[in-house]
Short mmCIF file of C-alpha atoms in Angstrom, two decimals:
data_model
loop_
_atom_site.label_atom_id
_atom_site.label_comp_id
_atom_site.label_asym_id
_atom_site.label_seq_id
_atom_site.Cartn_x
_atom_site.Cartn_y
_atom_site.Cartn_z
CA MET A 1 0.00 0.00 0.00
CA THR A 2 1.23 3.52 -0.80
CA THR A 3 2.11 5.64 2.17
CA PHE A 4 2.60 9.36 2.20
CA THR A 5 5.69 10.50 4.11
CA LEU A 6 6.86 13.77 5.62
CA ASP A 7 9.44 13.99 2.83
CA ASP A 8 6.63 13.75 0.26
CA MET A 9 4.92 16.58 2.11
CA ARG A 10 8.12 18.64 2.11
CA ARG A 11 8.33 18.28 -1.67
CA ILE A 12 4.69 19.36 -2.08
CA MET A 13 5.19 22.37 0.20
CA GLY A 14 8.32 23.66 -1.48
CA GLY A 15 7.03 22.84 -4.94
CA CYS A 16 3.69 24.58 -4.91
CA ALA A 17 3.79 27.08 -2.05
CA GLY A 18 7.44 28.09 -1.90
CA VAL A 19 9.87 28.03 1.01
CA PRO A 20 9.63 30.70 3.72
CA GLU A 21 12.85 32.68 4.17
CA THR A 22 13.28 31.70 7.81
CA VAL A 23 12.58 28.00 7.40
CA ASP A 24 14.64 25.02 6.30
CA LEU A 25 12.20 22.38 5.11
CA THR A 26 14.70 19.62 5.88
CA ASP A 27 14.54 20.55 9.59
CA ASP A 28 12.30 18.77 12.04
CA ILE A 29 9.18 20.67 10.99
CA GLY A 30 6.55 17.94 11.23
CA GLU A 31 4.80 19.25 14.31
CA VAL A 32 5.30 22.96 13.64
CA SER A 33 2.08 24.58 12.53
CA PHE A 34 1.79 25.85 8.97
CA VAL A 35 1.05 29.32 10.34
CA GLU A 36 4.29 29.33 12.33
CA LEU A 37 6.18 28.06 9.30
CA GLY A 38 4.85 30.96 7.26
CA TYR A 39 2.15 29.23 5.20
CA ASP A 40 -1.30 30.80 5.19
CA SER A 41 -4.60 29.02 4.56
CA LEU A 42 -4.36 29.63 0.81
CA ALA A 43 -1.01 27.87 0.76
CA VAL A 44 -2.44 24.84 2.58
CA LEU A 45 -5.35 24.76 0.12
CA GLU A 46 -2.85 24.72 -2.73
CA MET A 47 -0.90 21.87 -1.08
CA ALA A 48 -4.11 19.88 -0.68
CA ALA A 49 -4.94 20.37 -4.36
CA ARG A 50 -1.53 19.08 -5.45
CA ILE A 51 -1.76 16.07 -3.08
CA GLN A 52 -5.15 15.18 -4.56
CA GLN A 53 -3.75 15.20 -8.07
CA GLN A 54 -0.57 13.32 -7.28
CA LEU A 55 -2.23 10.59 -5.24
CA GLY A 56 -5.60 10.53 -6.94
CA ILE A 57 -7.47 10.93 -3.68
CA ARG A 58 -10.24 13.34 -2.79
CA ILE A 59 -9.63 15.89 -0.02
CA PRO A 60 -12.71 17.95 0.82
CA ASP A 61 -12.09 21.68 1.37
CA ASP A 62 -13.01 21.55 5.06
CA ALA A 63 -10.40 18.82 5.64
CA VAL A 64 -7.83 21.56 5.28
CA ASP A 65 -8.92 22.70 8.76
CA GLU A 66 -7.52 19.44 10.13
CA MET A 67 -4.21 19.90 8.33
CA LYS A 68 -2.65 22.25 10.88
CA SER A 69 0.92 21.05 10.46
CA PRO A 70 2.91 19.00 7.95
CA GLN A 71 2.63 15.91 10.15
CA ALA A 72 -1.12 16.44 10.59
CA ALA A 73 -1.42 16.63 6.81
CA VAL A 74 0.62 13.45 6.38
CA ASP A 75 -1.57 11.64 8.94
CA TYR A 76 -4.75 12.83 7.25
CA VAL A 77 -3.55 11.74 3.80
CA ASN A 78 -2.52 8.31 5.08
CA ARG A 79 -5.93 7.83 6.68
CA ARG A 80 -7.52 8.63 3.32
CA LEU A 81 -5.17 6.24 1.52
CA ALA A 82 -6.01 3.45 3.95
CA ALA A 83 -9.76 4.05 3.73
CA MET B 1 -3.55 75.50 -3.41
CA THR B 2 -0.28 75.15 -5.31
CA GLU B 3 2.78 73.44 -3.90
CA ARG B 4 4.48 76.82 -3.73
CA THR B 5 1.90 78.48 -1.49
CA ARG B 6 2.17 75.58 0.92
CA GLY B 7 5.87 76.29 1.32
CA ARG B 8 8.97 74.28 0.54
CA SER B 9 8.70 71.88 3.45
CA HIS B 10 5.53 70.42 1.98
CA ARG B 11 6.94 69.88 -1.50
CA PRO B 12 6.73 66.22 -2.50
CA VAL B 13 10.21 64.93 -3.23
CA VAL B 14 11.49 61.64 -4.61
CA THR B 15 14.07 60.09 -2.30
CA GLY B 16 14.39 56.58 -3.71
CA ILE B 17 14.48 55.01 -7.17
CA GLY B 18 14.44 51.36 -8.20
CA VAL B 19 14.61 50.27 -11.83
CA ALA B 20 13.96 46.99 -13.63
CA ALA B 21 14.41 47.74 -17.31
CA PRO B 22 15.26 45.76 -20.44
CA ASN B 23 18.59 47.57 -20.79
CA GLY B 24 19.52 47.39 -17.13
CA LEU B 25 18.45 45.85 -13.85
CA GLY B 26 19.13 48.30 -11.03
CA THR B 27 19.22 52.06 -11.33
CA GLN B 28 22.96 52.39 -11.99
CA SER B 29 23.04 49.63 -14.57
CA TYR B 30 20.03 51.09 -16.38
CA TRP B 31 21.28 54.66 -16.24
CA SER B 32 24.77 53.94 -17.59
CA ALA B 33 23.33 51.78 -20.40
CA THR B 34 20.83 54.54 -21.23
CA LEU B 35 23.47 57.26 -21.37
CA ASP B 36 25.57 55.01 -23.60
CA GLY B 37 22.62 54.46 -25.93
CA LYS B 38 22.64 50.72 -25.20
CA SER B 39 19.35 49.16 -26.23
CA GLY B 40 17.59 46.26 -24.53
CA LEU B 41 15.44 45.39 -27.55
CA GLY B 42 15.78 41.97 -29.16
CA ARG B 43 13.92 38.93 -30.41
CA ILE B 44 11.35 37.67 -27.91
CA THR B 45 12.77 34.77 -25.87
CA ARG B 46 10.07 34.31 -23.23
CA PHE B 47 8.01 32.25 -25.70
CA ASP B 48 8.24 31.16 -29.32
CA SER B 49 7.02 34.24 -31.17
CA GLU B 50 7.84 32.97 -34.66
CA ARG B 51 4.22 32.79 -35.78
CA TYR B 52 3.17 36.09 -34.22
CA PRO B 53 3.16 39.38 -36.14
CA VAL B 54 5.32 40.97 -33.41
CA ARG B 55 8.64 39.30 -32.67
CA VAL B 56 10.82 42.02 -31.12
CA ALA B 57 10.43 43.23 -27.53
CA GLY B 58 12.32 44.60 -24.57
CA GLU B 59 12.84 41.82 -22.02
CA VAL B 60 14.50 42.24 -18.62
CA SER B 61 16.94 39.47 -19.46
CA GLU B 62 19.10 39.77 -16.32
CA PHE B 63 16.10 39.10 -14.11
CA ASP B 64 15.55 35.75 -12.41
CA ASP B 65 12.21 35.36 -10.63
CA THR B 66 13.56 32.82 -8.17
CA GLU B 67 16.71 34.79 -7.40
CA HIS B 68 15.19 38.24 -6.96
CA VAL B 69 11.94 37.43 -5.14
CA PRO B 70 11.56 35.36 -1.94
CA SER B 71 10.23 31.90 -2.76
CA ARG B 72 6.94 32.17 -0.82
CA LEU B 73 6.17 35.46 -2.54
CA ALA B 74 7.30 34.29 -5.97
CA VAL B 75 4.83 31.39 -6.17
CA GLN B 76 1.83 33.60 -5.52
CA THR B 77 2.66 36.47 -7.86
CA ASP B 78 3.04 37.14 -11.58
CA HIS B 79 6.30 38.09 -13.30
CA TRP B 80 5.05 41.69 -13.46
CA SER B 81 4.75 41.76 -9.66
CA HIS B 82 8.19 40.14 -9.34
CA LEU B 83 9.67 43.05 -11.29
CA GLY B 84 7.63 45.51 -9.21
CA LEU B 85 8.59 43.95 -5.87
CA THR B 86 12.24 43.98 -6.88
CA ALA B 87 12.13 47.61 -8.01
CA ALA B 88 10.27 48.62 -4.83
CA ASP B 89 12.89 46.93 -2.67
CA MET B 90 15.64 48.77 -4.55
CA ALA B 91 13.80 52.07 -4.17
CA LEU B 92 13.33 51.64 -0.40
CA ARG B 93 17.00 50.73 0.08
CA ASP B 94 18.00 53.67 -2.09
CA ALA B 95 15.88 55.98 0.06
CA GLY B 96 17.44 54.52 3.21
CA ILE B 97 14.04 53.48 4.52
CA ASP B 98 13.57 50.69 7.04
CA ALA B 99 9.81 50.28 6.97
CA GLY B 100 9.86 48.64 10.40
CA ASP B 101 10.91 51.95 11.93
CA LEU B 102 7.98 53.97 10.61
CA PRO B 103 4.30 54.17 11.65
CA GLU B 104 2.55 51.54 9.55
CA TYR B 105 -0.55 53.63 8.81
CA GLU B 106 1.53 56.52 7.48
CA MET B 107 3.10 54.45 4.72
CA ALA B 108 1.09 54.15 1.51
CA VAL B 109 1.50 52.19 -1.71
CA VAL B 110 0.05 53.32 -5.04
CA THR B 111 1.25 51.62 -8.19
CA ALA B 112 0.16 51.59 -11.81
CA SER B 113 -0.60 48.53 -13.90
CA SER B 114 -1.97 48.04 -17.40
CA SER B 115 -2.18 44.30 -17.90
CA GLY B 116 -2.13 42.72 -14.48
CA GLY B 117 -0.74 39.20 -14.27
CA THR B 118 -1.30 37.92 -17.80
CA GLU B 119 1.54 35.40 -17.85
CA PHE B 120 0.37 33.80 -14.61
CA GLY B 121 -3.18 33.87 -15.94
CA GLN B 122 -2.22 32.22 -19.20
CA ARG B 123 -0.46 29.41 -17.34
CA GLU B 124 -3.55 28.75 -15.23
CA ILE B 125 -5.93 28.99 -18.20
CA GLU B 126 -3.79 26.41 -19.98
CA LYS B 127 -4.15 24.09 -16.98
CA LEU B 128 -7.89 24.66 -17.01
CA TRP B 129 -8.20 23.68 -20.67
CA SER B 130 -5.74 20.82 -20.74
CA GLN B 131 -6.13 19.23 -17.29
CA GLY B 132 -9.29 20.54 -15.65
CA PRO B 133 -10.46 23.08 -13.07
CA GLU B 134 -8.95 21.26 -10.08
CA TYR B 135 -5.49 21.88 -11.57
CA VAL B 136 -5.90 25.65 -11.51
CA GLY B 137 -3.73 26.98 -8.67
CA VAL B 138 -5.28 28.90 -5.79
CA TYR B 139 -2.93 31.83 -6.35
CA GLN B 140 -4.63 32.68 -9.63
CA SER B 141 -7.25 34.30 -7.38
CA ILE B 142 -4.76 36.91 -6.16
CA ALA B 143 -2.00 37.00 -8.78
CA TRP B 144 -3.76 38.32 -11.85
CA PHE B 145 -5.48 41.46 -10.72
CA TYR B 146 -4.11 44.96 -11.16
CA ALA B 147 -3.71 45.73 -7.45
CA ALA B 148 -1.64 42.59 -6.75
CA THR B 149 1.72 44.38 -6.86
CA THR B 150 0.48 47.16 -4.58
CA GLY B 151 -0.98 44.62 -2.17
CA GLN B 152 2.13 42.48 -2.00
CA ILE B 153 4.38 45.49 -1.42
CA SER B 154 2.00 46.65 1.30
CA ILE B 155 2.07 43.24 2.99
CA ARG B 156 5.82 42.73 2.61
CA TYR B 157 6.75 45.99 4.32
CA GLY B 158 3.75 46.42 6.61
CA MET B 159 2.60 49.57 4.83
CA ARG B 160 -0.98 49.92 5.95
CA GLY B 161 -1.77 53.46 4.90
CA PRO B 162 -3.99 54.22 1.90
CA CYS B 163 -3.18 51.83 -0.95
CA GLY B 164 -4.41 51.60 -4.50
CA VAL B 165 -3.74 50.95 -8.14
CA LEU B 166 -4.34 53.14 -11.19
CA CYS B 167 -4.97 51.63 -14.61
CA THR B 168 -4.51 54.35 -17.22
CA GLU B 169 -2.11 52.42 -19.44
CA GLN B 170 1.06 54.37 -20.23
CA ALA B 171 -0.19 57.44 -18.32
CA GLY B 172 -0.42 55.36 -15.13
CA GLY B 173 3.16 55.88 -13.97
CA LEU B 174 2.58 59.63 -13.82
CA ASP B 175 -0.96 59.47 -12.49
CA VAL B 176 0.22 57.45 -9.47
CA ALA B 177 2.87 60.04 -8.68
CA ALA B 178 0.12 62.64 -8.58
CA GLN B 179 -1.95 60.37 -6.34
CA ALA B 180 1.10 59.89 -4.09
CA ARG B 181 1.32 63.65 -3.79
CA ARG B 182 -2.34 63.83 -2.79
CA LEU B 183 -1.80 61.20 -0.08
CA LEU B 184 1.14 63.17 1.35
CA ARG B 185 -1.19 66.10 1.86
CA GLN B 186 -3.33 63.80 3.99
CA GLU B 187 -2.12 61.25 6.52
CA ALA B 188 0.69 59.55 4.59
CA THR B 189 4.32 60.49 5.27
CA LEU B 190 5.82 58.09 2.74
CA VAL B 191 4.43 56.64 -0.47
CA VAL B 192 5.86 53.83 -2.57
CA THR B 193 4.77 54.58 -6.10
CA GLY B 194 5.64 53.89 -9.72
CA GLY B 195 4.69 50.91 -11.80
CA THR B 196 5.71 47.91 -13.83
CA ASP B 197 4.11 45.85 -16.55
CA ALA B 198 5.16 42.55 -18.06
CA SER B 199 2.87 41.08 -20.63
CA LEU B 200 5.23 39.30 -22.98
CA CYS B 201 3.32 36.05 -23.20
CA PRO B 202 1.06 34.98 -26.10
CA TYR B 203 -2.12 36.00 -24.27
CA GLY B 204 -0.73 39.38 -23.27
CA LEU B 205 0.87 40.10 -26.62
CA VAL B 206 -2.24 39.24 -28.63
CA ALA B 207 -4.25 41.68 -26.52
CA GLN B 208 -1.73 44.39 -27.39
CA ILE B 209 -1.52 43.52 -31.08
CA SER B 210 -5.23 44.26 -31.43
CA THR B 211 -4.49 48.00 -31.26
CA GLY B 212 -2.61 47.77 -34.56
CA MET B 213 0.11 50.02 -33.15
CA LEU B 214 2.88 47.46 -32.50
CA SER B 215 5.91 47.22 -34.73
CA PRO B 216 6.04 44.18 -37.04
CA ARG B 217 9.76 44.64 -37.83
CA ASP B 218 12.34 41.99 -37.01
CA ASP B 219 15.37 44.26 -36.86
CA PRO B 220 15.58 45.49 -33.24
CA GLU B 221 17.50 48.58 -34.40
CA ARG B 222 14.80 49.61 -36.89
CA ALA B 223 11.68 48.40 -35.10
CA TYR B 224 10.87 51.40 -32.88
CA LEU B 225 11.59 54.81 -34.43
CA PRO B 226 9.33 57.44 -32.89
CA PHE B 227 9.16 60.76 -34.78
CA ASP B 228 11.19 59.24 -37.64
CA ALA B 229 9.77 59.31 -41.17
CA ASP B 230 10.33 55.53 -41.07
CA ALA B 231 8.29 54.99 -37.87
CA CYS B 232 6.19 51.81 -37.97
CA GLY B 233 4.72 51.36 -34.51
CA TYR B 234 6.20 50.64 -31.13
CA VAL B 235 8.01 47.74 -29.54
CA PRO B 236 6.47 46.37 -26.32
CA GLY B 237 8.66 45.86 -23.29
CA GLU B 238 8.51 44.74 -19.67
CA GLY B 239 9.66 46.30 -16.42
CA GLY B 240 9.41 49.80 -15.04
CA ALA B 241 10.41 51.75 -11.99
CA MET B 242 9.33 52.27 -8.39
CA LEU B 243 9.88 55.47 -6.46
CA VAL B 244 9.75 56.56 -2.84
CA VAL B 245 8.02 59.91 -2.36
CA GLU B 246 7.99 61.97 0.84
CA ASN B 247 7.43 65.55 1.87
CA GLU B 248 10.62 67.56 1.73
CA ALA B 249 10.56 68.29 5.46
CA THR B 250 10.29 64.58 6.31
CA ALA B 251 13.11 63.75 3.93
CA ARG B 252 15.41 66.51 5.19
CA ALA B 253 14.69 65.62 8.81
CA ARG B 254 16.22 62.20 8.27
CA ASP B 255 19.04 63.56 6.09
CA ALA B 256 17.75 61.92 2.92
CA ARG B 257 19.03 63.35 -0.35
CA PRO B 258 16.09 64.06 -2.69
CA TYR B 259 16.51 63.47 -6.41
CA GLY B 260 13.98 66.14 -7.20
CA VAL B 261 10.58 67.64 -6.61
CA ILE B 262 7.23 66.71 -8.15
CA ALA B 263 6.45 70.30 -9.07
CA GLY B 264 3.51 70.12 -11.45
CA TYR B 265 1.03 67.71 -12.97
CA GLY B 266 -1.79 67.84 -15.45
CA ALA B 267 -4.12 65.11 -16.70
CA THR B 268 -6.65 65.32 -19.52
CA PHE B 269 -8.74 62.99 -21.66
CA ASP B 270 -9.07 62.96 -25.40
CA PRO B 271 -12.62 63.28 -26.71
CA ARG B 272 -14.24 60.15 -28.08
CA PRO B 273 -13.28 59.79 -31.76
CA VAL B 274 -16.06 60.72 -34.18
CA PRO B 275 -16.11 58.67 -37.41
CA GLY B 276 -15.29 60.83 -40.43
CA GLU B 277 -13.79 63.60 -38.32
CA GLU B 278 -10.17 64.39 -37.51
CA PRO B 279 -9.30 63.00 -34.08
CA ARG B 280 -8.76 65.63 -31.40
CA TYR B 281 -6.18 65.35 -28.67
CA ASN B 282 -5.78 67.12 -25.35
CA LEU B 283 -2.12 66.44 -24.56
CA HIS B 284 -1.35 70.11 -25.10
CA ARG B 285 -3.68 71.09 -22.27
CA ALA B 286 -2.12 68.51 -19.91
CA ILE B 287 1.28 70.15 -20.53
CA THR B 288 -0.12 73.62 -19.88
CA LEU B 289 -1.81 72.49 -16.68
CA ALA B 290 1.42 70.95 -15.36
CA LEU B 291 3.46 74.09 -16.09
CA GLU B 292 0.81 76.40 -14.66
CA GLU B 293 0.58 74.45 -11.45
CA ALA B 294 4.35 74.59 -11.04
CA GLU B 295 4.36 78.28 -11.98
CA VAL B 296 7.00 77.50 -14.57
CA THR B 297 7.18 79.12 -18.01
CA PRO B 298 8.00 77.04 -21.11
CA ASP B 299 11.42 78.66 -21.55
CA GLN B 300 12.44 77.40 -18.10
CA VAL B 301 11.98 73.75 -19.08
CA ASP B 302 15.25 72.02 -19.98
CA VAL B 303 13.97 68.79 -21.52
CA VAL B 304 10.78 66.97 -22.49
CA PHE B 305 10.60 63.19 -22.18
CA ALA B 306 8.18 62.34 -24.96
CA ASP B 307 5.51 59.67 -24.95
CA ALA B 308 6.88 58.67 -28.37
CA LEU B 309 4.34 56.17 -29.61
CA GLY B 310 6.15 55.50 -32.88
CA VAL B 311 2.87 55.69 -34.83
CA PRO B 312 3.31 58.53 -37.39
CA GLU B 313 -0.06 60.21 -36.92
CA ARG B 314 0.26 60.08 -33.11
CA ASP B 315 3.91 61.21 -33.21
CA LEU B 316 2.85 64.24 -35.21
CA ALA B 317 0.08 65.01 -32.73
CA GLU B 318 2.57 64.87 -29.87
CA ALA B 319 5.12 67.00 -31.74
CA GLN B 320 2.40 69.58 -32.40
CA ALA B 321 1.39 69.61 -28.74
CA ILE B 322 5.03 70.17 -27.71
CA SER B 323 5.57 72.84 -30.39
CA ALA B 324 2.37 74.61 -29.42
CA VAL B 325 3.75 75.18 -25.93
CA PHE B 326 7.49 75.48 -26.51
CA GLY B 327 7.63 76.68 -30.11
CA PRO B 328 9.06 74.73 -33.06
CA HIS B 329 12.39 73.13 -32.10
CA GLY B 330 11.97 75.10 -28.87
CA VAL B 331 13.02 72.54 -26.26
CA PRO B 332 15.22 69.43 -26.26
CA VAL B 333 13.03 66.33 -26.59
CA THR B 334 14.11 62.79 -25.90
CA ALA B 335 12.69 59.26 -25.83
CA PRO B 336 15.05 56.87 -24.03
CA LYS B 337 12.22 54.34 -24.22
CA THR B 338 13.61 53.61 -27.72
CA MET B 339 16.06 51.44 -25.71
CA THR B 340 13.44 49.61 -23.63
CA GLY B 341 10.29 49.52 -25.71
CA ARG B 342 7.05 50.85 -24.31
CA LEU B 343 6.63 49.47 -20.80
CA TYR B 344 3.03 50.65 -20.47
CA ALA B 345 2.38 51.68 -16.83
CA GLY B 346 6.04 50.97 -16.15
CA GLY B 347 7.11 53.22 -19.02
CA SER B 348 6.07 56.58 -17.67
CA ALA B 349 7.28 55.61 -14.18
CA LEU B 350 10.65 54.79 -15.72
CA ASP B 351 10.63 58.06 -17.68
CA MET B 352 10.00 59.93 -14.44
CA ALA B 353 12.91 58.12 -12.78
CA THR B 354 15.06 58.86 -15.84
CA ALA B 355 14.13 62.55 -15.72
CA LEU B 356 15.24 62.68 -12.08
CA LEU B 357 18.56 61.03 -12.94
CA ALA B 358 18.99 63.53 -15.79
CA ILE B 359 18.52 66.34 -13.25
CA ARG B 360 20.97 64.76 -10.81
CA ASP B 361 23.73 64.34 -13.39
CA GLY B 362 22.98 67.29 -15.69
CA VAL B 363 22.72 65.19 -18.85
CA ILE B 364 19.93 64.33 -21.30
CA PRO B 365 19.87 60.68 -22.37
CA PRO B 366 19.51 60.03 -26.10
CA THR B 367 16.79 58.72 -28.40
CA VAL B 368 18.37 55.84 -30.31
CA GLY B 369 17.69 54.59 -33.83
CA VAL B 370 15.98 57.71 -35.09
CA ARG B 371 17.98 59.17 -38.00
CA ALA B 372 16.06 62.41 -38.35
CA ALA B 373 12.76 63.62 -37.01
CA ALA B 374 10.11 63.63 -39.73
CA PRO B 375 10.02 67.19 -41.18
CA ALA B 376 6.47 67.73 -39.98
CA CYS B 377 7.61 67.01 -36.41
CA GLU B 378 9.33 70.28 -35.52
CA LEU B 379 11.33 68.86 -32.63
CA ASP B 380 14.83 69.32 -31.28
CA LEU B 381 15.23 65.59 -30.78
CA VAL B 382 18.26 64.50 -28.75
CA ARG B 383 19.47 61.76 -31.08
CA SER B 384 22.28 59.19 -31.02
CA ALA B 385 24.29 60.57 -28.10
CA ALA B 386 23.54 62.02 -24.68
CA ARG B 387 23.58 65.81 -24.48
CA ASP B 388 25.28 67.62 -21.59
CA GLY B 389 23.84 70.67 -19.98
CA PRO B 390 22.26 71.60 -16.73
CA VAL B 391 18.87 69.96 -16.33
CA ARG B 392 16.85 71.68 -13.64
CA LYS B 393 13.32 71.18 -14.90
CA ALA B 394 12.18 68.14 -16.86
CA LEU B 395 8.72 67.49 -18.24
CA VAL B 396 7.53 63.91 -18.69
CA LEU B 397 4.65 63.15 -21.07
CA ALA B 398 2.56 60.00 -21.30
CA ARG B 399 -0.47 58.95 -23.30
CA GLY B 400 -2.45 55.94 -22.23
CA HIS B 401 -4.41 53.87 -24.72
CA GLY B 402 -8.03 54.94 -24.65
CA GLY B 403 -7.43 58.68 -24.39
CA PHE B 404 -5.46 59.29 -21.17
CA ASN B 405 -2.95 62.16 -21.19
CA ALA B 406 -0.60 63.04 -18.36
CA ALA B 407 2.20 65.56 -17.99
CA LEU B 408 4.43 65.75 -14.94
CA LEU B 409 7.13 68.28 -14.19
CA VAL B 410 10.05 67.33 -11.95
CA THR B 411 12.51 69.94 -10.81
CA ALA B 412 15.89 69.99 -9.11
CA PRO B 413 15.64 69.76 -5.30
#
């Protein structure tokens, strides 16, 4: 079964929403909130759209509310993949 | 109330300049290229223009979106905003401004834009057609519209005073300077103004071609020849300039060195064309308004930066407007935009910046390519090489597609 890792998430973040000046995406950022990292809600929406396309899964718009941090997003995506 | 009756301390002065132009990125690079007559026109490289009727343009070739704009900002903005953000950053550094030190509600941003984010928009439209709506990026919602550059500058530097955008095509770069001046009379103490445009993508270019005024020539040296008997339209370009404007007292209080004063401004509209009748233009009146407001007589003006459309009938109209005020061959006229192409909203902002540099260094940059002004255009055109001489008062003219006219006088500080 495909799993979605934090590294996959890092690639999505940097690829579609850019890298904040004060952040190194290779750091231990899993539990840091997107807001603290410098990503606003629009950025998270964009990440969700790219994840949907790359993995062929459906992420409803309100699910973005659950994706507060990179790790939370990874956990959410893996739950969807397992469902 | 004129600027003069308000006293010197309230005169609006320009304290910072940032330039992103096809013949130079950065003010110094642009200015030395311009004085040397070095053109930035060439074959379009941003896309394959082979099958388009316009194949020569002015591209800011030194510019790298990923190098000059922070990554988070770059993904959510169009190339035109990238150029604007870069020029604004240069202008603020040049002015010695650290925005964090100033009251956020006293800093304003007013920029000009003609096309908005067409390249970004084209990319997203292509995704819509070829892949489907879910592939359209969320940033399309904020990247395309005319105020995007203003908004992103405002956010980046925490400038929360009155902000806006003016869309009057080529006249926009002057109209925003006048709006900046208005804001300084109210609560603002600093205004970031100017403009850029960058619409060198198929979608953007096709929209411009529809005017029938773009040059179809392939030789970059013969493609844009305003006032020449051989004129055949204009070359489009990308880029522009941003400026920092403050009241003189504010600038002097922090030991800033102003480039010059915004001393006069006039804006008029051309009447709607009537089929079968000669078109009528009101550029002449914009010039008169600007000089009257500054209480400057025509003989005191050292140089006119022409709008220089490169369309014979419109060149003649501009030459007649200039001659009507200054007399035939009565004032040096130049069009350094022959080295950049017309940058739309960015063009008149860049001309204003160029006029201020001309004042600073006492030299008039040349108009390149033009061999001789058409006999009907009774102009003292500064051709081929820069002309020395004190420049204390410079008039900048701009005509925006659709009938906008603007004239702005800048004077030595």
